[in-house]
XYZ file of C-alpha atoms in Angstrom:
761
model
C 15.008 -41.261 -8.876
C 15.762 -44.005 -6.073
C 13.382 -44.037 -2.766
C 15.770 -41.872 -0.921
C 16.143 -39.486 -3.757
C 11.935 -39.360 -4.018
C 11.715 -38.205 -0.228
C 14.099 -35.899 -0.529
C 11.868 -33.760 -2.788
C 9.183 -34.377 -0.043
C 11.360 -32.730 2.795
C 12.605 -29.412 3.725
C 15.643 -27.227 5.237
C 16.182 -24.228 7.315
C 19.323 -22.572 7.113
C 19.377 -23.216 11.025
C 17.922 -25.810 12.793
C 14.660 -25.074 14.553
C 13.361 -26.661 17.346
C 16.161 -29.414 18.066
C 15.330 -31.874 21.490
C 18.681 -33.252 21.643
C 21.259 -30.516 20.790
C 23.826 -32.778 20.253
C 21.531 -33.736 17.186
C 21.888 -32.229 14.112
C 24.324 -29.043 15.510
C 27.274 -28.973 13.503
C 26.064 -30.904 10.623
C 22.462 -29.654 10.661
C 23.440 -25.588 10.169
C 23.182 -24.503 6.499
C 24.540 -21.236 7.485
C 26.311 -20.225 10.334
C 25.722 -17.023 12.639
C 27.287 -14.846 10.088
C 24.956 -15.499 7.163
C 28.162 -17.506 5.606
C 26.817 -20.659 4.254
C 28.774 -24.120 5.347
C 29.331 -25.717 2.355
C 30.246 -29.359 3.659
C 26.846 -29.539 5.271
C 25.088 -27.843 2.748
C 26.617 -30.855 0.275
C 25.449 -33.381 2.935
C 22.205 -31.836 3.480
C 21.402 -31.342 -0.476
C 22.846 -34.765 -1.329
C 19.759 -35.709 -2.983
C 18.489 -32.413 -3.488
C 15.957 -31.221 -1.182
C 12.003 -30.318 -1.752
C 11.835 -26.869 -0.198
C 14.586 -24.283 1.426
C 12.737 -22.681 4.738
C 13.050 -19.106 5.054
C 16.464 -18.564 3.784
C 16.067 -14.986 4.130
C 13.696 -14.234 7.122
C 14.170 -17.055 8.873
C 18.002 -16.261 8.133
C 17.738 -12.518 9.176
C 19.508 -12.099 5.926
C 19.500 -8.662 3.901
C 18.043 -8.762 0.555
C 21.115 -8.434 -1.426
C 22.163 -11.179 1.313
C 19.288 -13.649 0.433
C 19.596 -13.625 -2.943
C 23.231 -14.645 -3.176
C 22.963 -17.045 -0.010
C 19.777 -18.450 -1.881
C 21.087 -18.813 -5.688
C 24.451 -20.581 -3.882
C 22.844 -23.337 -2.151
C 20.173 -23.891 -4.725
C 23.732 -24.019 -7.103
C 24.642 -26.845 -4.631
C 21.023 -28.593 -4.590
C 21.509 -29.012 -8.469
C 25.117 -30.068 -8.393
C 24.381 -32.882 -5.708
C 21.452 -34.347 -7.413
C 21.665 -36.851 -10.576
C 18.836 -34.754 -12.290
C 19.674 -30.912 -11.243
C 16.758 -30.473 -9.521
C 16.897 -26.850 -7.070
C 14.579 -26.472 -3.986
C 11.527 -24.333 -3.632
C 12.229 -21.925 -1.600
C 9.168 -20.503 0.709
C 8.924 -17.471 3.043
C 5.982 -16.205 5.385
C 4.024 -13.055 4.070
C 1.055 -12.694 5.853
C 1.631 -8.597 6.449
C 4.298 -8.202 3.497
C 7.446 -10.150 3.452
C 8.423 -11.022 6.948
C 12.276 -10.596 6.250
C 14.492 -7.888 6.755
C 13.658 -4.774 4.578
C 10.559 -6.084 3.270
C 7.313 -3.500 3.588
C 4.963 -4.425 6.127
C 1.718 -3.473 5.499
C -1.556 -3.770 7.997
C -2.620 -7.226 9.180
C -5.211 -9.247 7.980
C -8.105 -8.220 10.063
C -7.155 -4.677 9.121
C -6.915 -5.250 5.051
C -10.265 -7.149 5.782
C -11.748 -3.690 6.587
C -11.428 -2.228 3.604
C -13.742 -4.285 2.032
C -11.639 -3.620 -1.328
C -10.104 -7.054 -2.906
C -8.380 -5.026 -5.645
C -6.554 -3.345 -2.566
C -5.118 -6.726 -1.990
C -4.252 -7.361 -4.958
C -2.880 -4.471 -5.630
C -0.634 -5.512 -2.226
C 0.148 -8.898 -3.009
C 1.458 -8.042 -5.911
C 3.817 -5.499 -4.346
C 4.913 -8.707 -2.064
C 5.261 -10.726 -4.830
C 7.885 -8.738 -6.469
C 9.978 -8.286 -2.951
C 9.576 -12.407 -2.632
C 10.969 -13.184 -6.200
C 13.842 -10.821 -6.306
C 15.151 -12.868 -3.223
C 14.961 -15.714 -5.307
C 11.538 -17.124 -3.517
C 8.936 -19.150 -5.309
C 6.540 -19.793 -3.069
C 4.373 -18.230 -0.115
C 3.137 -19.814 3.081
C -0.215 -17.299 2.433
C -2.578 -16.272 2.994
C -5.382 -17.513 5.763
C -8.579 -18.492 4.596
C -9.772 -19.541 8.266
C -13.197 -17.504 9.552
C -12.474 -16.254 13.076
C -15.663 -16.544 15.183
C -14.270 -16.597 18.851
C -12.092 -13.065 19.280
C -10.272 -15.084 22.024
C -8.370 -16.721 19.805
C -4.987 -14.968 19.465
C -4.776 -15.614 15.564
C -7.899 -13.984 14.813
C -5.722 -10.636 13.712
C -4.393 -12.778 10.794
C -7.996 -13.347 9.391
C -10.176 -11.884 7.162
C -13.087 -12.088 9.715
C -16.401 -13.803 10.849
C -17.912 -14.007 7.130
C -17.356 -17.264 4.526
C -18.112 -15.042 1.772
C -15.894 -11.746 2.466
C -12.693 -14.443 3.504
C -13.074 -15.959 0.219
C -13.243 -12.876 -1.406
C -10.333 -11.023 0.415
C -8.611 -14.485 0.590
C -8.962 -14.820 -3.211
C -7.696 -11.631 -4.270
C -4.604 -12.116 -2.052
C -3.439 -15.576 -3.905
C -4.206 -13.583 -7.633
C -1.760 -11.248 -6.451
C 0.697 -13.458 -5.573
C 0.720 -16.042 -7.937
C -0.164 -13.639 -10.913
C -0.216 -14.676 -14.215
C 2.257 -16.361 -15.191
C 3.386 -19.064 -13.479
C 7.354 -18.825 -13.590
C 7.106 -15.347 -12.669
C 4.343 -15.681 -10.085
C 4.942 -17.200 -6.447
C 2.956 -20.371 -5.129
C 0.146 -19.213 -2.502
C -0.532 -21.466 0.545
C -4.371 -21.566 1.860
C -4.186 -22.275 5.100
C -5.403 -23.486 7.699
C -7.188 -26.445 6.165
C -9.630 -26.305 7.640
C -11.215 -24.998 10.731
C -8.505 -23.806 12.542
C -10.473 -20.625 14.354
C -12.806 -22.167 15.589
C -11.099 -24.650 18.227
C -12.126 -25.222 21.979
C -11.574 -22.447 24.099
C -10.420 -20.261 21.432
C -7.331 -21.926 22.230
C -4.673 -22.661 19.553
C -4.197 -25.394 18.755
C -7.192 -27.514 19.990
C -10.184 -29.647 19.182
C -12.610 -28.491 16.802
C -16.147 -30.141 17.226
C -18.347 -29.413 14.426
C -20.901 -30.757 12.349
C -20.082 -31.600 8.684
C -22.797 -29.062 7.299
C -21.512 -26.001 8.855
C -17.825 -27.508 8.707
C -18.442 -27.628 4.477
C -20.791 -24.239 3.880
C -18.716 -21.728 6.664
C -14.901 -23.753 6.952
C -14.462 -25.093 4.218
C -16.214 -22.611 1.878
C -13.571 -20.027 1.404
C -10.962 -22.475 0.406
C -13.357 -24.292 -1.989
C -13.873 -20.841 -3.620
C -10.314 -20.290 -4.088
C -9.236 -23.572 -5.304
C -12.104 -23.126 -7.701
C -11.321 -19.259 -8.871
C -7.994 -18.812 -8.584
C -6.456 -22.267 -9.337
C -4.271 -21.980 -6.055
C -1.241 -23.566 -5.896
C -0.618 -24.952 -2.448
C -2.978 -25.600 0.702
C -1.567 -26.179 4.257
C -2.830 -28.440 6.814
C -3.870 -26.951 10.117
C -2.449 -28.117 13.523
C -6.094 -28.974 15.305
C -8.139 -32.449 15.323
C -12.024 -32.133 14.075
C -13.737 -34.970 16.574
C -11.060 -36.772 17.128
C -9.100 -36.881 13.752
C -6.005 -34.814 13.075
C -6.235 -32.842 10.259
C -2.329 -33.732 9.242
C -3.985 -37.058 9.156
C -7.236 -36.822 7.761
C -7.661 -38.568 4.221
C -11.392 -37.429 3.798
C -10.512 -33.609 4.718
C -6.720 -33.628 2.331
C -7.632 -36.296 -0.235
C -11.205 -36.837 -0.567
C -12.781 -33.699 -0.240
C -9.748 -31.479 -1.351
C -8.486 -33.407 -4.215
C -11.692 -35.482 -4.706
C -14.230 -33.446 -4.836
C -13.015 -29.841 -5.678
C -10.405 -30.963 -8.198
C -6.946 -29.613 -5.964
C -4.010 -30.534 -8.189
C -1.461 -28.923 -6.618
C 1.028 -29.128 -3.334
C 0.295 -30.425 0.087
C 2.435 -28.747 2.816
C 2.824 -28.990 6.299
C 2.062 -26.508 9.104
C 5.772 -25.971 10.897
C 5.971 -29.484 12.903
C 2.736 -30.915 12.530
C 3.869 -34.208 10.833
C 6.039 -34.660 14.353
C 2.903 -33.276 16.490
C 1.137 -36.894 15.502
C 3.067 -38.255 18.160
C 4.111 -35.533 20.289
C 1.055 -33.454 20.715
C -2.322 -35.854 19.403
C -0.519 -38.794 20.511
C -1.841 -41.247 17.767
C 1.468 -41.967 16.630
C 3.998 -44.349 19.113
C 7.071 -42.863 16.367
C 8.232 -40.484 13.765
C 7.973 -43.075 11.383
C 4.342 -44.025 11.909
C 3.136 -40.644 11.973
C 5.129 -40.031 8.542
C 3.261 -42.909 7.462
C 0.072 -41.682 8.783
C 0.420 -37.663 6.991
C 1.867 -39.110 3.712
C -0.799 -41.956 3.538
C -3.560 -38.675 4.009
C -2.518 -37.030 1.426
C 0.324 -34.350 2.704
C 3.134 -34.202 0.221
C 5.631 -32.037 2.168
C 7.165 -31.408 5.633
C 8.171 -28.687 6.681
C 9.965 -26.874 8.167
C 12.823 -29.314 8.681
C 13.873 -32.939 8.112
C 12.154 -34.951 11.245
C 9.322 -37.321 9.896
C 9.781 -38.125 6.309
C 13.268 -39.531 6.721
C 11.842 -41.963 7.905
C 9.818 -42.863 4.271
C 12.578 -45.141 3.045
C 12.635 -47.511 5.509
C 8.921 -47.595 5.500
C 8.808 -48.575 2.086
C 11.227 -51.261 2.862
C 9.432 -52.362 5.457
C 6.611 -52.580 3.188
C 3.999 -49.882 4.999
C 3.935 -47.358 2.504
C 3.677 -48.574 -0.974
C 6.268 -46.544 -3.184
C 3.504 -45.659 -5.413
C 2.138 -43.481 -2.344
C 5.454 -41.804 -1.972
C 5.680 -41.408 -6.020
C 2.161 -39.921 -6.305
C 3.839 -37.010 -3.675
C 6.726 -36.488 -5.662
C 4.930 -35.876 -8.967
C 3.627 -32.752 -7.672
C 6.291 -31.339 -6.233
C 7.876 -31.803 -9.324
C 4.976 -30.543 -11.296
C 5.208 -27.010 -9.035
C 9.526 -27.634 -9.454
C 9.008 -27.385 -13.524
C 6.130 -24.638 -13.533
C 8.108 -22.108 -11.371
C 11.366 -23.068 -13.997
C 13.545 -24.465 -10.927
C 14.809 -27.988 -13.136
C 18.598 -26.603 -14.729
C 18.257 -23.399 -13.075
C 18.264 -21.506 -9.630
C 15.299 -19.623 -9.970
C 17.810 -16.359 -8.646
C 18.054 -13.017 -10.177
C 19.906 -11.107 -8.019
C 19.389 -7.918 -10.028
C 16.277 -7.583 -9.203
C 17.025 -6.516 -5.742
C 17.770 -3.169 -5.899
C 14.325 -2.679 -7.812
C 12.308 -4.353 -5.440
C 14.049 -3.096 -2.440
C 14.556 0.361 -0.789
C 13.573 2.792 2.776
C 10.973 4.503 0.664
C 9.743 1.326 -1.575
C 5.595 0.633 -1.445
C 5.291 3.299 1.817
C 2.803 5.265 -0.392
C 0.649 1.764 -0.737
C 1.067 1.070 2.717
C -0.251 4.219 3.644
C -3.146 4.017 1.677
C -3.886 0.624 2.978
C -3.312 1.722 6.180
C -5.641 4.524 6.348
C -8.473 2.892 4.353
C -8.167 0.476 6.913
C -9.198 2.079 9.860
C -12.975 2.285 10.986
C -14.942 5.018 12.884
C -16.884 3.436 15.447
C -18.408 6.210 16.504
C -18.175 10.198 16.497
C -20.810 11.803 19.069
C -21.333 15.671 18.590
C -18.808 15.433 15.227
C -15.642 15.193 17.460
C -13.952 13.973 14.535
C -12.298 15.506 12.864
C -9.829 17.308 14.785
C -9.829 20.647 13.713
C -8.549 23.952 14.892
C -7.166 22.175 18.213
C -4.360 24.493 19.363
C -2.796 21.083 21.991
C -3.354 17.676 21.821
C -2.517 15.012 24.590
C -1.409 12.268 22.975
C -2.134 9.624 25.408
C -1.486 5.808 26.167
C 0.519 2.517 25.565
C 0.085 2.373 21.783
C 0.978 5.777 20.989
C 4.757 5.716 20.467
C 5.082 1.843 20.113
C 6.971 0.732 16.730
C 6.705 -2.620 17.065
C 3.104 -1.965 18.590
C 1.640 -1.062 15.396
C 2.532 -4.401 13.622
C 1.303 -7.944 13.581
C 2.399 -11.050 14.801
C 3.960 -12.224 11.398
C 5.623 -8.936 10.644
C 9.400 -9.080 11.070
C 9.888 -6.255 13.546
C 7.139 -8.169 16.092
C 7.743 -11.865 14.853
C 11.565 -11.072 15.728
C 11.624 -8.825 18.477
C 15.428 -9.206 19.545
C 16.230 -8.126 15.566
C 17.178 -4.515 14.532
C 14.360 -2.559 13.104
C 15.353 -2.048 9.668
C 12.006 -0.378 8.393
C 10.777 2.976 9.522
C 7.535 2.308 11.310
C 5.712 5.588 11.629
C 3.879 5.596 15.387
C 0.681 8.060 15.677
C 2.856 10.320 18.058
C 5.435 11.252 15.330
C 2.983 11.754 12.860
C 0.996 14.040 14.971
C 4.039 15.432 16.254
C 5.371 15.900 12.445
C 1.972 17.262 11.385
C 1.058 19.790 14.576
C 4.613 20.577 15.851
C 6.396 18.937 18.793
C 5.006 22.518 20.570
C 1.575 21.575 20.453
C 1.540 17.913 21.347
C 1.987 16.544 24.689
C 3.003 12.777 25.069
C 2.217 10.660 28.430
C 2.207 6.924 28.241
C 0.086 6.972 30.955
C 0.685 2.842 31.551
C 2.108 -0.434 29.540
C 0.095 -2.710 27.894
C -0.008 -5.360 30.295
C 1.219 -5.278 34.156
C -0.515 -3.592 36.975
C 1.559 -0.387 37.363
C -1.012 3.051 37.709
C 1.722 5.483 38.446
C 1.677 7.409 35.492
C -2.088 7.427 34.737
C -2.438 10.997 37.032
C 0.395 12.299 34.766
C -1.758 11.086 31.632
C -4.803 12.951 33.151
C -3.067 16.369 34.033
C -1.820 16.192 30.401
C -5.690 15.727 29.523
C -6.539 18.642 31.313
C -3.664 20.902 29.981
C -5.318 20.534 26.368
C -7.824 20.844 23.862
C -8.294 17.428 22.941
C -6.917 13.920 24.033
C -6.321 11.185 22.028
C -5.459 7.877 23.934
C -4.081 4.729 22.049
C -5.290 1.299 23.346
C -4.707 -2.058 22.422
C -2.908 -5.145 22.656
C 0.792 -6.327 21.789
C 1.183 -8.705 19.077
C 3.748 -11.573 19.006
C 4.083 -15.175 18.533
C 4.034 -16.611 22.119
C 4.350 -20.225 22.320
C 6.472 -20.348 25.329
C 4.849 -21.692 28.677
C 3.509 -19.433 31.423
C 6.320 -17.553 32.940
C 6.262 -17.081 37.291
C 4.508 -13.795 37.863
C 3.258 -13.095 34.060
C 0.685 -10.727 35.815
C 3.601 -8.128 36.058
C 4.916 -8.306 32.451
C 4.741 -4.831 31.083
C 4.109 -5.905 27.698
C 3.267 -9.254 27.185
C 1.526 -10.727 23.956
C -2.398 -10.760 24.380
C -2.928 -11.399 20.995
C -1.334 -13.216 17.595
C -0.132 -17.119 17.712
C -0.379 -18.788 20.652
C -1.664 -15.508 22.853
C -4.880 -16.566 23.513
C -7.197 -14.893 26.526
C -10.199 -15.635 28.577
C -11.423 -12.337 28.347
C -11.679 -9.240 25.654
C -11.495 -6.789 27.795
C -8.438 -3.625 27.320
C -5.275 -5.673 28.842
C -3.417 -4.608 32.013
C -4.811 -1.079 33.304
C -5.278 0.487 30.265
C -9.676 1.018 31.165
C -8.274 2.625 34.247
C -6.564 4.821 32.154
C -9.087 5.640 29.634
C -11.246 6.538 32.901
C -9.303 8.404 34.165
C -8.408 11.037 31.042
C -12.265 10.984 30.489
C -12.889 12.453 34.063
C -11.303 15.294 32.470
C -13.495 17.889 30.970
C -11.339 17.715 27.882
C -12.885 15.994 25.113
C -11.794 12.093 24.698
C -10.837 10.352 21.066
C -9.637 6.209 22.163
C -7.780 5.313 19.110
C -7.760 1.228 19.499
C -4.695 -0.521 18.144
C -5.044 -3.644 18.435
C -5.816 -7.191 16.339
C -8.548 -8.317 18.150
C -12.338 -6.804 19.219
C -12.056 -6.087 22.541
C -15.323 -5.608 24.648
C -15.453 -2.211 25.441
C -19.254 -1.704 26.617
C -17.881 1.333 28.499
C -15.976 3.405 26.541
C -18.881 3.282 24.239
C -21.208 4.563 26.824
C -18.957 7.400 28.138
C -16.344 8.367 25.215
C -17.570 10.768 22.577
C -15.280 9.087 19.588
C -13.305 5.430 19.299
C -11.711 4.517 16.252
C -10.455 1.070 15.580
C -7.021 1.376 13.504
C -6.184 -3.041 14.238
C -2.405 -3.321 13.684
C -1.926 -1.003 10.420
C 1.681 -1.741 9.591
C 4.908 0.811 8.595
C 2.979 3.754 7.789
C 0.091 3.303 10.553
C 0.990 6.368 12.505
C 0.486 8.681 9.198
C -2.807 6.821 8.321
C -4.234 7.067 11.592
C -3.379 10.807 11.681
C -4.844 10.945 8.068
C -8.100 9.809 9.656
C -7.894 11.893 12.748
C -7.093 15.027 11.051
C -9.631 14.605 8.753
C -6.717 14.242 5.460
C -8.825 10.898 4.658
C -12.460 10.431 5.611
C -12.612 6.740 7.182
C -13.919 4.372 5.171
C -13.490 0.894 7.368
C -15.942 -1.651 8.156
C -16.018 -3.982 10.469
C -15.001 -7.741 9.463
C -16.151 -9.148 12.552
C -18.639 -8.525 15.224
C -17.695 -6.889 18.432
C -19.197 -7.743 21.805
C -20.222 -6.308 24.651
C -18.875 -8.965 26.787
C -16.717 -12.357 26.279
C -19.497 -13.877 27.725
C -21.852 -13.216 25.110
C -19.829 -15.003 22.726
C -20.652 -16.248 19.829
C -21.980 -12.868 18.764
C -21.376 -13.244 14.623
C -24.275 -11.588 12.456
C -25.134 -14.975 10.665
C -26.376 -16.897 13.894
C -29.775 -19.100 13.468
C -32.423 -17.937 14.605
C -32.577 -19.645 18.343
C -29.012 -18.731 18.645
C -29.020 -14.913 17.642
C -32.435 -14.338 19.472
C -32.004 -16.059 22.740
C -30.430 -13.811 25.643
C -28.331 -14.088 28.738
C -29.887 -12.884 32.440
C -28.210 -9.397 32.127
C -27.185 -9.353 28.206
C -29.130 -9.384 25.364
C -27.660 -11.008 22.018
C -26.805 -7.935 20.357
C -23.043 -7.204 19.278
C -21.832 -3.661 20.403
C -20.712 -2.822 17.344
C -21.882 -5.134 13.942
C -20.001 -6.931 11.061
C -19.816 -4.393 8.324
C -20.265 -1.062 10.472
C -18.311 1.859 10.095
C -19.337 5.857 10.285
C -18.064 8.443 8.170
C -17.683 12.189 8.355
C -20.366 12.225 5.524
C -23.843 10.995 5.395
C -25.087 8.141 2.798
C -28.580 7.913 1.591
C -30.072 4.603 -0.247
C -32.717 4.205 -2.464
C -35.163 1.444 -2.774
C -33.473 -1.445 -3.972
C -35.043 -2.558 -7.147
C -35.137 -6.622 -8.635
C -35.267 -6.737 -12.698
C -37.616 -10.146 -11.473
C -39.423 -10.972 -7.839
C -39.094 -14.640 -9.617
C -36.440 -16.675 -11.091
C -35.515 -20.600 -11.202
C -33.243 -22.595 -9.666
C -30.859 -21.942 -12.264
C -31.288 -18.276 -12.308
C -29.928 -14.740 -11.360
C -30.912 -12.422 -9.189
C -30.335 -8.856 -10.914
C -30.755 -5.789 -8.535
C -29.939 -2.452 -8.082
C -29.600 0.584 -5.473
C -28.596 4.158 -5.636
C -26.395 5.486 -3.486
C -25.853 9.161 -2.424
C -23.421 11.151 -0.687
C -26.005 13.716 1.015
C -22.960 15.239 3.206
C -20.193 17.563 2.437
C -17.252 15.796 2.786
C -16.749 13.452 -0.224
C -15.671 9.450 1.108
C -16.586 5.760 0.636
C -19.392 4.060 1.490
C -19.074 -0.297 1.676
C -22.483 -0.821 0.118
C -23.831 -4.729 1.824
C -26.301 -7.309 0.234
C -27.928 -9.864 2.396
C -30.013 -12.851 1.997
C -32.688 -14.030 4.172
C -34.454 -17.237 3.510
C -38.156 -17.646 4.697
C -39.244 -21.128 6.326
C -36.581 -22.875 4.742
C -36.634 -26.844 5.093
C -34.114 -26.764 7.835
C -32.789 -24.424 10.570
C -30.590 -21.451 8.485
C -28.813 -18.351 9.280
C -30.702 -15.234 10.052
C -28.996 -13.576 6.912
C -25.674 -14.358 4.414
C -23.641 -12.121 2.863
C -23.520 -12.441 -0.636
C -22.370 -9.316 -2.528
C -20.503 -5.755 -1.380
C -19.238 -2.854 -3.492
C -16.662 -0.592 -2.520
C -18.189 3.237 -4.021
C -16.447 6.355 -3.525
C -18.628 9.433 -3.758
C -17.912 13.211 -3.692
C -20.544 15.239 -1.882
C -23.648 15.435 -3.625
C -23.140 12.833 -6.116
C -24.789 9.523 -6.783
C -23.634 6.099 -8.027
C -26.184 3.284 -8.759
C -24.505 -0.302 -8.075
C -26.149 -3.110 -9.645
C -25.531 -6.360 -8.421
C -26.009 -10.095 -10.204
C -26.536 -13.291 -7.470
C -26.432 -16.580 -9.113
C -29.659 -18.766 -7.357
C -26.453 -21.466 -6.709
C -24.887 -19.097 -4.164
C -28.026 -19.958 -1.943
C -27.619 -23.617 -1.706
C -27.086 -25.436 0.987
C -26.825 -29.096 2.348
C -29.861 -30.754 2.873
C -30.450 -33.534 5.403
C -28.785 -35.870 3.222
C -25.930 -33.535 2.635
C -26.110 -32.724 -0.940
C -26.006 -29.210 -2.247
C -29.518 -28.019 -3.679
C -30.830 -24.804 -4.152
C -34.291 -24.715 -2.300
C -37.294 -23.215 -4.196
C -39.108 -20.863 -1.989
C -39.815 -17.282 -0.428
C -36.826 -15.038 0.400
C -35.761 -11.337 0.857
C -32.529 -9.264 -0.690
C -31.403 -6.995 2.041
C -28.885 -3.659 1.339
C -27.351 -1.507 4.112
C -24.436 -0.220 5.393
C -23.760 -3.074 7.968
C -25.504 -6.256 8.940
C -27.416 -4.504 11.447
C -28.014 -1.480 9.495
C -30.349 -2.574 6.489
C -31.605 0.249 4.350
C -34.072 -1.692 1.543
C -35.404 -4.768 0.827
C -36.954 -6.440 -1.093
C -38.692 -10.233 -1.820
C -38.101 -12.718 -4.788
C -38.863 -16.097 -5.212
C -37.345 -19.359 -6.091
C -39.424 -21.734 -7.995
C -39.404 -25.085 -9.551
C -38.243 -27.944 -8.213
C -34.972 -28.515 -5.637
C -31.734 -28.935 -7.602
C -28.864 -30.667 -6.717
C -25.979 -28.725 -7.862
C -22.594 -30.653 -8.967
C -19.633 -28.561 -7.929
C -18.732 -27.211 -11.602
C -22.002 -25.695 -11.727
C -21.711 -23.852 -8.792
C -21.169 -19.798 -8.493
C -18.468 -18.405 -6.076
C -18.536 -15.158 -6.227
C -21.532 -12.282 -7.592
C -20.711 -9.763 -10.433
C -21.140 -5.879 -8.988
C -21.404 -2.779 -11.088
C -21.239 0.851 -10.613
C -22.818 3.158 -12.905
């Protein structure tokens, strides 16, 4: 291959050019598709003259119906092979954080909602369905899932994550990868682990901002989920993060992308850039004076493919000619891209089978599963006097801005939320839709009351009046999720539906936005019992609501079947089983409140507020009661090479069937350095009928308790430990002491266990 042909394998083209600085640049010649979705064949042949590495979001970015997406992708692939001397097709990629982000793709709950199920099998089932839809349109690579560990809920992208705990993130994310990739590389979708790494802990909770962190915490918290996924799932791809860590942009960090990821962990897949991140080495980080220099920095660090379009890597042939980049460096990256294409069957084949489309898509396709995920993600935070489930109420006042907002049920990377101007082509069931359908339109009075943001209070009085006349009131409140990357607009405080969650929608407080708190207070001031349902991708500081409102749920962003899932829980057709994947603070000034802080952070307090969260990690109530036996250990003493074998029996002591999530934590007494007060080591979701009991057995390797010593060696430290079993990090039901004996054991990476084994009897 010529240098130009090689570099083409490291580039990508979208259906229409994105974010062009100069409108005269890449306008007429750059468009693969016209506005009607037709292929510009002359443009395509010019852009694909040496073939290309990736095709950027042909279906989703092109807003193409699935049948059209498959047909167009097939033809573009034919052109790429016709133009290439080596008959090489491209790797088409798409976004699929909460389902295929394109027309007619099923939309499931957002990441934080999925994490609330604490059920890896459910996640794998979801991403298996996503795989079927992606393959049907000719896609072979997915830019999902997230492995960011979210501990600052001001950050808008918290909703996309699997929460605050590295073990939970690793388990749920790895299940997502397993479903996408499947067992057969040619039939699977290459999953992308992102954002590598530490993206969720930027300064001020601001998207893409600097991260300041020590190497020990970086490795043990923020790198751990990526390492586990690389080792346990053989993930095909990794995406760099936008930010810098202690001044070094991840895009150009050779230690991170090459020494750790490839050298220490043995990753042999592709590293793809987050969109425009190579360009941002010049435009944002200002560490490269030109795109020529930015391309050299990224490639030398180990970044293989520049996404989403040709911008910086196009200068690499010149860099080789000038002697600024060795051709061998380009060869190494190209081999990785070609290896993926060989595995996906993209040499001499388009990789598209349009006959799959009809089976994979349809208005009812996967809806039952989306509903199952929605209802199992909903978390009951409070239920005084057993107000829920609603039974026998003759009239219900449905209130609030999230009650009848279709796109308001979706996360930022769902098609309808990501492209609000696009026509919604999947039915999105709102809570109002479902409650009216179940109870009858005459039994439900709906008043919006206020908008999600903005200062208008004129409709709050009407909402309170509707509550006065009802047997029960249900207020649906929360944030609007979307991509919000534009500059602040003048008069932004007046915007009635401003995104305050999602990428780029970072906030300085965690209150309910706008005047929604006033709405809740006005309705609560009536004599009518009130239920507050938060439909929101982030935790909110709702201490007043917790103190005054009898029943509170968090529904996160539950997807296209969210309304039915919420109604299933409200009306008792499903016993709520969600558990918090992130701690909820009383006030933004408390942050951080994640459960696994070190003792001096966990125990110190502010003047007016203690250190306890309002609701702890793992918290979630049920319509039944569960009782735990004492936890028993097979042995109270194990070697540094040993395994902790424990069991606990859980009984459903109530009269309603339900799920309990049994959580296992460890605490180390008198460690050689300050360690987290406790850490999640295992969990198991168990379904029990009334009066039924089950014994849950856990096997936890001593290597899971390893940490980095003062010399940054990964060691298992002998000493005294406590095993804690409970319903949340703050609700420990039983404990048992054990001791690790012997000399400190330094671990090779190959000797490390990442996940516990569990069994239910």
